[in-house]
Amino acid sequence: MLVFEFKCKATKQQYQAIDEAIRIGQFIRNKCLRYWMDASREKKVNYAVLCQIIPDLCKEFPFAEKLNSMARQASAERTWFAVSRFFDNCKKKVPGKKGYPKFKKHSRSVEYKTSGYKISDERKYLTITDKTGIGKLKLIGSHNLSFYDNKLIKRVRLIRRADGYYAQFCIDFSREELLPSTGKIVGIDVGITSFYTDSNGNKVDNPKYLRKSEKRLKKAQRRLSKRFKKGKQQSKRYHKQRNKVAKIHLKVSRQRKDFAVKTAKTLICSNDAVVYEELKIKNMVKNRKLSKSISDASWSIFTNWLDYFGKIHGRYVESVAPHFTSQNCSTCGEIVKKSLSVRTHICSCGCVLDRDENAAVNILRKVFPNTAGQAGIYAQGQTDLCLISESLLDKLTG
Ligand SMILES: [Zn+2]
């Protein structure tokens, strides 16, 4: 699935109409959730049942009819996603919170499926044709939609962000551009001081511009919390600052994404196989330290792109559990305990390595321990790995 995003240009009334459509979508989503909470005690409620209650909802609340019927269904679908994710987490016994579905108060998007809109022939305008009154939106952006047939467009999403309104097109199109083999494989470890360290000892740092705008964001957030008055109505100055924070936040998240995409692409292009470490779930649930949660967030964006580019370019991408990757010696396997502040791995076998590099080698080893491990990968149908040179495997296993 490809996703293209455009900024929408329209009048103030049209933007208000988009807000209204988003509100209706949220209303339906919440009503479906209410129904699921109440009715599921007595009978089985699934997605189909949720869809069946929409016509009654429309009778009771006529304004809901303004939204296209398939968009109404998409809202019920969102409820169902939330419910089934909750069930899944319970079934899998995920540690920590299971994510019991919540009512939405601040939805920022509404989704159309295959009806309720029209895309102009030259693909420069999107017209929403239901009774919400959104009308014709000008699409601004560098993507070229005309390459894809209308039938491939499965969803259109209208999104409100801090700096305006956007239209997203989800296109059912799988890209595949196989790349020539490089004969290289690599393991990478989340860095504490750098963004990542690979098993060859290369470090990639967070770019300066990103650190700069993250600092700016922190400063703006501090100012915002100073202006917050508990239990009182918030001042104009507070709301102004809130808007400012939202805009910086948007900028930072875009920069973060750009960096993740570029870095992932480079890594995939220059290696036949990439092994990375999964995040520790404990960190994600418990860690309250802001800087850590930011780096966790960037890491999962980055690894998502690694998986994605790996699929497109026919590379082998694998994640491993984060057990003992930093404590074990990558040369002899001995456990060398060290606290977070110790940056160098020194083992009695004579191995002296940067802490993160040692971890990265261990991460790579979890998937490529020796030739037997390699056979296991062949069994999964990753024939590309045949191209990895013998000498490289010798180096890894020797
Ligand atoms: Zn050792």
mmCIF file of C-alpha atoms and ligand atoms in Angstrom:
data_model
loop_
_atom_site.group_PDB
_atom_site.id
_atom_site.type_symbol
_atom_site.label_atom_id
_atom_site.label_comp_id
_atom_site.label_asym_id
_atom_site.label_seq_id
_atom_site.Cartn_x
_atom_site.Cartn_y
_atom_site.Cartn_z
ATOM 1 C CA MET A 1 0.000 0.000 0.000
ATOM 2 C CA LEU A 2 1.357 3.397 -0.993
ATOM 3 C CA VAL A 3 0.274 6.553 0.780
ATOM 4 C CA PHE A 4 0.478 9.953 -0.875
ATOM 5 C CA GLU A 5 -0.277 13.140 0.931
ATOM 6 C CA PHE A 6 -1.252 16.560 -0.393
ATOM 7 C CA LYS A 7 -1.998 19.810 1.296
ATOM 8 C CA CYS A 8 -5.535 21.061 0.574
ATOM 9 C CA LYS A 9 -6.276 24.587 -0.472
ATOM 10 C CA ALA A 10 -9.854 25.769 -0.006
ATOM 11 C CA THR A 11 -12.018 28.454 1.587
ATOM 12 C CA LYS A 12 -12.678 28.953 5.277
ATOM 13 C CA GLN A 13 -16.209 27.556 4.865
ATOM 14 C CA GLN A 14 -14.808 24.449 3.239
ATOM 15 C CA TYR A 15 -12.353 23.925 6.086
ATOM 16 C CA GLN A 16 -15.249 24.243 8.517
ATOM 17 C CA ALA A 17 -17.123 21.649 6.469
ATOM 18 C CA ILE A 18 -14.129 19.294 6.780
ATOM 19 C CA ASP A 19 -14.205 19.845 10.565
ATOM 20 C CA GLU A 20 -17.885 18.965 10.530
ATOM 21 C CA ALA A 21 -17.225 15.776 8.544
ATOM 22 C CA ILE A 22 -14.490 14.822 11.032
ATOM 23 C CA ARG A 23 -16.946 15.448 13.885
ATOM 24 C CA ILE A 24 -19.598 13.238 12.295
ATOM 25 C CA GLY A 25 -17.049 10.466 11.791
ATOM 26 C CA GLN A 26 -16.030 10.739 15.424
ATOM 27 C CA PHE A 27 -19.678 10.763 16.521
ATOM 28 C CA ILE A 28 -20.360 7.511 14.669
ATOM 29 C CA ARG A 29 -17.186 5.940 15.986
ATOM 30 C CA ASN A 30 -18.119 6.798 19.568
ATOM 31 C CA LYS A 31 -21.725 5.659 19.165
ATOM 32 C CA CYS A 32 -20.522 2.315 17.806
ATOM 33 C CA LEU A 33 -18.169 1.985 20.743
ATOM 34 C CA ARG A 34 -20.994 2.741 23.185
ATOM 35 C CA TYR A 35 -23.092 0.075 21.470
ATOM 36 C CA TRP A 36 -20.268 -2.459 21.687
ATOM 37 C CA MET A 37 -19.743 -1.725 25.400
ATOM 38 C CA ASP A 38 -23.451 -2.148 26.185
ATOM 39 C CA ALA A 39 -24.543 -4.890 23.829
ATOM 40 C CA SER A 40 -21.506 -7.157 23.899
ATOM 41 C CA ARG A 41 -22.508 -8.317 27.378
ATOM 42 C CA GLU A 42 -25.566 -10.016 25.919
ATOM 43 C CA LYS A 43 -24.585 -10.988 22.395
ATOM 44 C CA LYS A 44 -21.677 -11.259 20.037
ATOM 45 C CA VAL A 45 -20.914 -7.909 18.454
ATOM 46 C CA ASN A 46 -18.668 -7.870 15.412
ATOM 47 C CA TYR A 47 -17.936 -5.420 12.622
ATOM 48 C CA ALA A 48 -21.033 -6.445 10.650
ATOM 49 C CA VAL A 49 -23.263 -5.787 13.666
ATOM 50 C CA LEU A 50 -21.715 -2.341 14.099
ATOM 51 C CA CYS A 51 -22.411 -1.531 10.453
ATOM 52 C CA GLN A 52 -26.048 -2.563 10.923
ATOM 53 C CA ILE A 53 -26.666 -0.001 13.639
ATOM 54 C CA ILE A 54 -25.624 2.945 11.443
ATOM 55 C CA PRO A 55 -28.993 3.324 9.623
ATOM 56 C CA ASP A 56 -30.814 3.585 12.987
ATOM 57 C CA LEU A 57 -28.243 6.141 14.131
ATOM 58 C CA CYS A 58 -28.971 8.218 11.048
ATOM 59 C CA LYS A 59 -32.696 8.114 11.763
ATOM 60 C CA GLU A 60 -32.147 9.311 15.287
ATOM 61 C CA PHE A 61 -29.470 11.870 14.406
ATOM 62 C CA PRO A 62 -30.209 13.131 10.899
ATOM 63 C CA PHE A 63 -27.016 15.208 10.695
ATOM 64 C CA ALA A 64 -25.040 11.958 10.458
ATOM 65 C CA GLU A 65 -26.584 11.378 7.047
ATOM 66 C CA LYS A 66 -24.545 14.233 5.632
ATOM 67 C CA LEU A 67 -21.466 12.042 5.619
ATOM 68 C CA ASN A 68 -21.102 9.586 2.753
ATOM 69 C CA SER A 69 -22.400 6.105 3.611
ATOM 70 C CA MET A 70 -19.090 4.355 3.071
ATOM 71 C CA ALA A 71 -17.328 6.975 5.163
ATOM 72 C CA ARG A 72 -19.836 6.217 7.935
ATOM 73 C CA GLN A 73 -18.923 2.567 7.565
ATOM 74 C CA ALA A 74 -15.234 3.453 7.755
ATOM 75 C CA SER A 75 -15.937 5.112 11.116
ATOM 76 C CA ALA A 76 -17.553 1.911 12.398
ATOM 77 C CA GLU A 77 -14.519 0.092 11.071
ATOM 78 C CA ARG A 78 -12.271 2.268 13.218
ATOM 79 C CA THR A 79 -14.241 1.239 16.300
ATOM 80 C CA TRP A 80 -13.827 -2.348 15.265
ATOM 81 C CA PHE A 81 -10.069 -1.916 14.819
ATOM 82 C CA ALA A 82 -9.776 -0.540 18.340
ATOM 83 C CA VAL A 83 -11.875 -3.366 19.772
ATOM 84 C CA SER A 84 -10.036 -6.142 17.954
ATOM 85 C CA ARG A 85 -6.648 -4.699 18.873
ATOM 86 C CA PHE A 86 -7.737 -4.814 22.500
ATOM 87 C CA PHE A 87 -8.839 -8.457 22.111
ATOM 88 C CA ASP A 88 -5.581 -9.333 20.388
ATOM 89 C CA ASN A 89 -3.502 -7.816 23.162
ATOM 90 C CA CYS A 90 -5.494 -9.753 25.750
ATOM 91 C CA LYS A 91 -5.112 -12.982 23.825
ATOM 92 C CA LYS A 92 -1.382 -12.508 23.388
ATOM 93 C CA LYS A 93 -1.069 -11.497 27.063
ATOM 94 C CA VAL A 94 0.877 -8.361 26.160
ATOM 95 C CA PRO A 95 2.492 -7.013 29.325
ATOM 96 C CA GLY A 96 1.203 -3.691 30.647
ATOM 97 C CA LYS A 97 -1.910 -1.950 29.414
ATOM 98 C CA LYS A 98 -4.111 -3.781 26.950
ATOM 99 C CA GLY A 99 -5.570 -0.669 25.356
ATOM 100 C CA TYR A 100 -9.243 -0.862 26.222
ATOM 101 C CA PRO A 101 -10.964 1.233 23.505
ATOM 102 C CA LYS A 102 -11.643 4.816 24.481
ATOM 103 C CA PHE A 103 -14.076 7.453 23.316
ATOM 104 C CA LYS A 104 -12.477 9.983 20.998
ATOM 105 C CA LYS A 105 -12.705 13.654 21.772
ATOM 106 C CA HIS A 106 -10.259 15.164 19.357
ATOM 107 C CA SER A 107 -10.373 13.154 16.139
ATOM 108 C CA ARG A 108 -8.332 14.758 13.443
ATOM 109 C CA SER A 109 -9.328 12.819 10.393
ATOM 110 C CA VAL A 110 -12.181 11.307 8.458
ATOM 111 C CA GLU A 111 -11.868 8.504 5.956
ATOM 112 C CA TYR A 112 -13.658 7.881 2.673
ATOM 113 C CA LYS A 113 -13.402 4.518 0.960
ATOM 114 C CA THR A 114 -14.241 4.221 -2.722
ATOM 115 C CA SER A 115 -17.209 6.577 -2.991
ATOM 116 C CA GLY A 116 -18.190 10.052 -1.873
ATOM 117 C CA TYR A 117 -15.464 11.828 -3.781
ATOM 118 C CA LYS A 118 -14.171 12.497 -7.261
ATOM 119 C CA ILE A 119 -10.671 13.165 -8.440
ATOM 120 C CA SER A 120 -10.370 15.506 -11.389
ATOM 121 C CA ASP A 121 -8.968 14.145 -14.650
ATOM 122 C CA GLU A 122 -5.729 16.046 -14.361
ATOM 123 C CA ARG A 123 -5.508 14.883 -10.686
ATOM 124 C CA LYS A 124 -5.110 18.347 -9.275
ATOM 125 C CA TYR A 125 -8.460 18.585 -7.477
ATOM 126 C CA LEU A 126 -10.367 16.398 -5.064
ATOM 127 C CA THR A 127 -14.110 16.942 -4.855
ATOM 128 C CA ILE A 128 -16.030 15.559 -1.903
ATOM 129 C CA THR A 129 -19.488 14.831 -3.249
ATOM 130 C CA ASP A 130 -21.525 13.983 -0.147
ATOM 131 C CA LYS A 131 -23.803 16.388 1.762
ATOM 132 C CA THR A 132 -21.084 17.703 4.077
ATOM 133 C CA GLY A 133 -20.568 20.632 1.708
ATOM 134 C CA ILE A 134 -16.802 20.260 1.509
ATOM 135 C CA GLY A 135 -16.760 20.515 -2.267
ATOM 136 C CA LYS A 136 -13.733 21.011 -4.454
ATOM 137 C CA LEU A 137 -10.300 21.027 -2.804
ATOM 138 C CA LYS A 138 -7.127 22.017 -4.596
ATOM 139 C CA LEU A 139 -4.319 19.513 -4.034
ATOM 140 C CA ILE A 140 -0.853 20.898 -3.429
ATOM 141 C CA GLY A 141 2.138 18.602 -3.427
ATOM 142 C CA SER A 142 4.841 17.063 -5.525
ATOM 143 C CA HIS A 143 3.457 13.531 -5.832
ATOM 144 C CA ASN A 144 2.077 12.427 -9.139
ATOM 145 C CA LEU A 145 -1.264 10.693 -8.794
ATOM 146 C CA SER A 146 -1.830 10.337 -12.541
ATOM 147 C CA PHE A 147 0.427 7.292 -12.633
ATOM 148 C CA TYR A 148 -2.209 5.287 -10.751
ATOM 149 C CA ASP A 149 -5.587 4.164 -11.955
ATOM 150 C CA ASN A 150 -8.601 5.432 -9.992
ATOM 151 C CA LYS A 151 -9.515 1.842 -9.152
ATOM 152 C CA LEU A 152 -6.272 1.486 -7.210
ATOM 153 C CA ILE A 153 -7.211 4.293 -4.831
ATOM 154 C CA LYS A 154 -8.770 2.430 -1.915
ATOM 155 C CA ARG A 155 -9.086 5.182 0.635
ATOM 156 C CA VAL A 156 -9.036 8.948 0.862
ATOM 157 C CA ARG A 157 -8.426 10.507 4.235
ATOM 158 C CA LEU A 158 -8.936 14.156 5.162
ATOM 159 C CA ILE A 159 -6.679 15.213 8.012
ATOM 160 C CA ARG A 160 -6.498 18.341 10.131
ATOM 161 C CA ARG A 161 -3.046 19.320 11.345
ATOM 162 C CA ALA A 162 -1.615 22.319 13.178
ATOM 163 C CA ASP A 163 -0.726 24.031 9.919
ATOM 164 C CA GLY A 164 -3.717 23.203 7.739
ATOM 165 C CA TYR A 165 -5.721 20.460 6.065
ATOM 166 C CA TYR A 166 -4.356 17.486 4.158
ATOM 167 C CA ALA A 167 -5.681 14.775 1.866
ATOM 168 C CA GLN A 168 -4.125 11.324 1.957
ATOM 169 C CA PHE A 169 -4.570 8.774 -0.806
ATOM 170 C CA CYS A 170 -4.007 5.099 -0.022
ATOM 171 C CA ILE A 171 -3.097 3.294 -3.200
ATOM 172 C CA ASP A 172 -3.168 -0.457 -3.572
ATOM 173 C CA PHE A 173 0.080 -0.840 -5.401
ATOM 174 C CA SER A 174 3.043 -2.928 -4.451
ATOM 175 C CA ARG A 175 6.401 -1.662 -5.524
ATOM 176 C CA GLU A 176 9.244 -3.991 -6.149
ATOM 177 C CA GLU A 177 12.644 -2.821 -7.271
ATOM 178 C CA LEU A 178 15.191 -5.520 -6.641
ATOM 179 C CA LEU A 179 18.709 -4.259 -6.062
ATOM 180 C CA PRO A 180 21.978 -5.982 -6.939
ATOM 181 C CA SER A 181 23.717 -7.825 -4.124
ATOM 182 C CA THR A 182 26.383 -6.016 -2.152
ATOM 183 C CA GLY A 183 27.779 -9.059 -0.338
ATOM 184 C CA LYS A 184 27.412 -7.276 2.983
ATOM 185 C CA ILE A 185 25.283 -7.945 6.035
ATOM 186 C CA VAL A 186 24.992 -5.751 9.077
ATOM 187 C CA GLY A 187 23.624 -5.665 12.617
ATOM 188 C CA ILE A 188 22.588 -2.403 14.227
ATOM 189 C CA ASP A 189 22.065 -1.298 17.796
ATOM 190 C CA VAL A 190 20.090 1.650 19.133
ATOM 191 C CA GLY A 191 22.654 4.115 20.346
ATOM 192 C CA ILE A 192 22.433 6.129 23.519
ATOM 193 C CA THR A 193 24.794 8.798 22.328
ATOM 194 C CA SER A 194 24.287 8.241 18.587
ATOM 195 C CA PHE A 195 21.253 7.237 16.555
ATOM 196 C CA TYR A 196 22.651 3.800 15.805
ATOM 197 C CA THR A 197 25.911 1.862 15.763
ATOM 198 C CA ASP A 198 26.471 -0.949 13.284
ATOM 199 C CA SER A 199 28.445 -4.179 13.641
ATOM 200 C CA ASN A 200 31.358 -2.675 11.700
ATOM 201 C CA GLY A 201 31.729 0.081 14.248
ATOM 202 C CA ASN A 202 30.172 2.864 12.165
ATOM 203 C CA LYS A 203 28.064 5.336 14.084
ATOM 204 C CA VAL A 204 25.235 7.409 12.644
ATOM 205 C CA ASP A 205 24.359 10.494 14.639
ATOM 206 C CA ASN A 206 21.106 12.340 14.914
ATOM 207 C CA PRO A 207 21.399 15.330 12.577
ATOM 208 C CA LYS A 208 22.152 18.707 14.114
ATOM 209 C CA TYR A 209 19.002 20.353 12.720
ATOM 210 C CA LEU A 210 16.875 17.725 14.415
ATOM 211 C CA ARG A 211 18.541 18.169 17.792
ATOM 212 C CA LYS A 212 18.145 21.907 17.387
ATOM 213 C CA SER A 213 14.416 21.787 16.717
ATOM 214 C CA GLU A 214 13.904 19.214 19.475
ATOM 215 C CA LYS A 215 15.492 21.704 21.845
ATOM 216 C CA ARG A 216 13.221 24.418 20.533
ATOM 217 C CA LEU A 217 10.222 22.166 21.104
ATOM 218 C CA LYS A 218 11.226 21.462 24.684
ATOM 219 C CA LYS A 219 11.613 25.151 25.382
ATOM 220 C CA ALA A 220 8.212 25.942 23.893
ATOM 221 C CA GLN A 221 6.596 23.135 25.904
ATOM 222 C CA ARG A 222 8.112 24.470 29.097
ATOM 223 C CA ARG A 223 6.712 27.901 28.363
ATOM 224 C CA LEU A 224 3.311 26.328 27.699
ATOM 225 C CA SER A 225 3.212 24.497 31.000
ATOM 226 C CA LYS A 226 4.125 27.723 32.804
ATOM 227 C CA ARG A 227 1.057 29.355 31.286
ATOM 228 C CA PHE A 228 -1.218 26.477 32.283
ATOM 229 C CA LYS A 229 -3.588 27.298 35.142
ATOM 230 C CA LYS A 230 -5.028 24.287 36.876
ATOM 231 C CA GLY A 231 -8.805 24.235 37.251
ATOM 232 C CA LYS A 232 -9.251 27.603 35.553
ATOM 233 C CA GLN A 233 -10.114 28.696 32.078
ATOM 234 C CA GLN A 234 -6.955 29.017 30.045
ATOM 235 C CA SER A 235 -5.802 32.429 28.860
ATOM 236 C CA LYS A 236 -5.444 33.662 25.312
ATOM 237 C CA ARG A 237 -1.684 33.582 25.742
ATOM 238 C CA TYR A 238 -1.904 29.917 26.700
ATOM 239 C CA HIS A 239 -3.836 28.999 23.565
ATOM 240 C CA LYS A 240 -1.475 31.004 21.397
ATOM 241 C CA GLN A 241 1.451 29.122 22.850
ATOM 242 C CA ARG A 242 -0.378 25.824 22.458
ATOM 243 C CA ASN A 243 -0.710 26.489 18.771
ATOM 244 C CA LYS A 244 2.959 27.327 18.559
ATOM 245 C CA VAL A 245 3.925 24.090 20.290
ATOM 246 C CA ALA A 246 1.710 22.116 17.912
ATOM 247 C CA LYS A 247 3.446 23.681 14.917
ATOM 248 C CA ILE A 248 6.948 23.001 16.190
ATOM 249 C CA HIS A 249 5.858 19.487 17.061
ATOM 250 C CA LEU A 250 4.678 18.950 13.515
ATOM 251 C CA LYS A 251 7.971 20.228 12.151
ATOM 252 C CA VAL A 252 10.019 17.999 14.430
ATOM 253 C CA SER A 253 8.016 14.917 13.566
ATOM 254 C CA ARG A 254 8.435 15.619 9.859
ATOM 255 C CA GLN A 255 12.178 16.087 10.240
ATOM 256 C CA ARG A 256 12.375 12.925 12.289
ATOM 257 C CA LYS A 257 10.506 11.008 9.625
ATOM 258 C CA ASP A 258 12.651 12.397 6.790
ATOM 259 C CA PHE A 259 15.776 11.401 8.634
ATOM 260 C CA ALA A 260 14.403 7.914 9.364
ATOM 261 C CA VAL A 261 13.422 7.372 5.724
ATOM 262 C CA LYS A 262 16.781 8.497 4.337
ATOM 263 C CA THR A 263 18.814 6.539 6.858
ATOM 264 C CA ALA A 264 16.754 3.370 6.366
ATOM 265 C CA LYS A 265 17.024 3.640 2.601
ATOM 266 C CA THR A 266 20.811 4.038 2.700
ATOM 267 C CA LEU A 267 21.197 1.077 5.026
ATOM 268 C CA ILE A 268 19.009 -1.162 2.862
ATOM 269 C CA CYS A 269 20.745 -0.136 -0.357
ATOM 270 C CA SER A 270 24.208 -0.889 0.962
ATOM 271 C CA ASN A 271 23.499 -4.260 2.651
ATOM 272 C CA ASP A 272 21.952 -7.582 1.656
ATOM 273 C CA ALA A 273 20.679 -8.232 5.160
ATOM 274 C CA VAL A 274 19.975 -5.981 8.124
ATOM 275 C CA VAL A 275 19.378 -7.238 11.659
ATOM 276 C CA TYR A 276 18.090 -4.832 14.263
ATOM 277 C CA GLU A 277 17.125 -4.984 17.904
ATOM 278 C CA GLU A 278 13.509 -4.728 18.970
ATOM 279 C CA LEU A 279 12.685 -2.154 21.583
ATOM 280 C CA LYS A 280 12.420 -3.317 25.136
ATOM 281 C CA ILE A 281 8.717 -3.343 25.920
ATOM 282 C CA LYS A 282 9.528 -2.312 29.451
ATOM 283 C CA ASN A 283 10.995 0.926 28.138
ATOM 284 C CA MET A 284 7.956 1.697 26.080
ATOM 285 C CA VAL A 285 5.529 1.187 28.920
ATOM 286 C CA LYS A 286 7.410 2.391 31.941
ATOM 287 C CA ASN A 287 9.936 4.968 30.858
ATOM 288 C CA ARG A 288 8.827 8.407 31.844
ATOM 289 C CA LYS A 289 11.963 10.166 30.764
ATOM 290 C CA LEU A 290 11.110 12.321 27.775
ATOM 291 C CA SER A 291 14.404 11.992 25.929
ATOM 292 C CA LYS A 292 14.180 8.202 26.079
ATOM 293 C CA SER A 293 10.629 8.101 24.811
ATOM 294 C CA ILE A 294 11.610 10.367 21.926
ATOM 295 C CA SER A 295 14.460 8.097 20.897
ATOM 296 C CA ASP A 296 12.167 5.065 21.235
ATOM 297 C CA ALA A 297 9.643 6.715 18.969
ATOM 298 C CA SER A 298 12.270 7.540 16.333
ATOM 299 C CA TRP A 299 13.612 4.020 16.527
ATOM 300 C CA SER A 300 10.274 2.398 15.778
ATOM 301 C CA ILE A 301 9.639 4.790 12.880
ATOM 302 C CA PHE A 302 13.077 3.921 11.554
ATOM 303 C CA THR A 303 12.649 0.150 11.861
ATOM 304 C CA ASN A 304 9.237 0.350 10.179
ATOM 305 C CA TRP A 305 10.923 1.983 7.197
ATOM 306 C CA LEU A 306 13.664 -0.651 7.266
ATOM 307 C CA ASP A 307 10.997 -3.366 6.955
ATOM 308 C CA TYR A 308 9.285 -1.422 4.201
ATOM 309 C CA PHE A 309 12.373 -0.765 2.074
ATOM 310 C CA GLY A 310 13.545 -4.304 2.707
ATOM 311 C CA LYS A 311 10.340 -5.604 1.143
ATOM 312 C CA ILE A 312 10.577 -3.281 -1.857
ATOM 313 C CA HIS A 313 14.230 -3.938 -2.588
ATOM 314 C CA GLY A 314 14.235 -7.658 -1.808
ATOM 315 C CA ARG A 315 16.531 -7.412 1.198
ATOM 316 C CA TYR A 316 16.474 -9.602 4.275
ATOM 317 C CA VAL A 317 15.412 -7.612 7.342
ATOM 318 C CA GLU A 318 15.029 -9.288 10.706
ATOM 319 C CA SER A 319 14.489 -8.101 14.265
ATOM 320 C CA VAL A 320 15.765 -9.846 17.368
ATOM 321 C CA ALA A 321 14.782 -9.708 21.030
ATOM 322 C CA PRO A 322 16.962 -7.380 23.098
ATOM 323 C CA HIS A 323 18.340 -10.013 25.474
ATOM 324 C CA PHE A 324 21.988 -9.978 26.506
ATOM 325 C CA THR A 325 23.012 -8.080 23.407
ATOM 326 C CA SER A 326 25.043 -5.554 25.343
ATOM 327 C CA GLN A 327 26.379 -7.760 28.166
ATOM 328 C CA ASN A 328 27.742 -10.729 26.228
ATOM 329 C CA CYS A 329 31.176 -10.646 24.629
ATOM 330 C CA SER A 330 30.858 -10.807 20.850
ATOM 331 C CA THR A 331 34.135 -12.724 20.551
ATOM 332 C CA CYS A 332 33.957 -15.425 23.232
ATOM 333 C CA GLY A 333 30.355 -15.251 24.457
ATOM 334 C CA GLU A 334 31.350 -14.614 28.060
ATOM 335 C CA ILE A 335 29.034 -12.349 30.082
ATOM 336 C CA VAL A 336 30.709 -9.042 30.875
ATOM 337 C CA LYS A 337 28.405 -7.056 33.161
ATOM 338 C CA LYS A 338 28.479 -3.308 32.713
ATOM 339 C CA SER A 339 26.284 -0.388 33.696
ATOM 340 C CA LEU A 340 24.913 2.078 31.172
ATOM 341 C CA SER A 341 27.694 4.569 31.839
ATOM 342 C CA VAL A 342 30.431 2.150 30.766
ATOM 343 C CA ARG A 343 30.963 2.907 27.092
ATOM 344 C CA THR A 344 33.637 0.320 26.269
ATOM 345 C CA HIS A 345 33.348 -3.439 26.303
ATOM 346 C CA ILE A 346 36.515 -5.028 27.718
ATOM 347 C CA CYS A 347 36.665 -8.814 28.018
ATOM 348 C CA SER A 348 39.283 -11.081 29.549
ATOM 349 C CA CYS A 349 39.618 -12.820 26.166
ATOM 350 C CA GLY A 350 41.296 -9.700 24.862
ATOM 351 C CA CYS A 351 38.303 -8.260 23.059
ATOM 352 C CA VAL A 352 38.046 -4.474 23.393
ATOM 353 C CA LEU A 353 35.178 -2.863 21.520
ATOM 354 C CA ASP A 354 32.894 0.120 21.672
ATOM 355 C CA ARG A 355 29.924 -0.910 23.792
ATOM 356 C CA ASP A 356 27.353 -0.352 21.043
ATOM 357 C CA GLU A 357 29.479 -2.019 18.384
ATOM 358 C CA ASN A 358 29.797 -5.113 20.584
ATOM 359 C CA ALA A 359 26.002 -5.124 20.944
ATOM 360 C CA ALA A 360 25.521 -4.688 17.194
ATOM 361 C CA VAL A 361 27.763 -7.693 16.477
ATOM 362 C CA ASN A 362 25.755 -9.748 18.991
ATOM 363 C CA ILE A 363 22.538 -8.668 17.294
ATOM 364 C CA LEU A 364 23.846 -9.756 13.906
ATOM 365 C CA ARG A 365 25.012 -13.072 15.388
ATOM 366 C CA LYS A 366 21.543 -13.886 16.651
ATOM 367 C CA VAL A 367 20.442 -14.301 13.056
ATOM 368 C CA PHE A 368 23.743 -15.339 11.468
ATOM 369 C CA PRO A 369 25.444 -17.434 14.167
ATOM 370 C CA ASN A 370 27.137 -19.858 11.754
ATOM 371 C CA THR A 371 26.420 -21.682 8.525
ATOM 372 C CA ALA A 372 23.710 -23.759 10.187
ATOM 373 C CA GLY A 373 21.819 -20.575 10.896
ATOM 374 C CA GLN A 374 22.218 -19.620 7.293
ATOM 375 C CA ALA A 375 20.519 -22.844 6.185
ATOM 376 C CA GLY A 376 17.601 -21.896 8.389
ATOM 377 C CA ILE A 377 17.242 -18.690 6.465
ATOM 378 C CA TYR A 378 17.355 -20.435 3.121
ATOM 379 C CA ALA A 379 14.423 -22.481 4.302
ATOM 380 C CA GLN A 380 12.455 -19.268 4.633
ATOM 381 C CA GLY A 381 12.938 -18.646 0.961
ATOM 382 C CA GLN A 382 15.419 -15.802 1.177
ATOM 383 C CA THR A 383 17.451 -16.884 -1.823
ATOM 384 C CA ASP A 384 19.131 -13.505 -2.015
ATOM 385 C CA LEU A 385 21.363 -14.525 0.814
ATOM 386 C CA CYS A 386 23.002 -17.130 -1.418
ATOM 387 C CA LEU A 387 24.859 -14.170 -2.784
ATOM 388 C CA ILE A 388 26.550 -13.359 0.472
ATOM 389 C CA SER A 389 30.158 -14.285 -0.006
ATOM 390 C CA GLU A 390 31.757 -17.207 1.799
ATOM 391 C CA SER A 391 34.551 -15.072 3.142
ATOM 392 C CA LEU A 392 32.104 -12.791 4.829
ATOM 393 C CA LEU A 393 30.438 -15.702 6.542
ATOM 394 C CA ASP A 394 33.840 -16.983 7.593
ATOM 395 C CA LYS A 395 34.613 -13.647 9.114
ATOM 396 C CA LEU A 396 31.377 -13.704 11.058
ATOM 397 C CA THR A 397 31.572 -17.258 12.260
ATOM 398 C CA GLY A 398 35.334 -17.467 12.716
HETATM 399 ZN ZN ZN B 1 35.454 -12.219 25.330
#
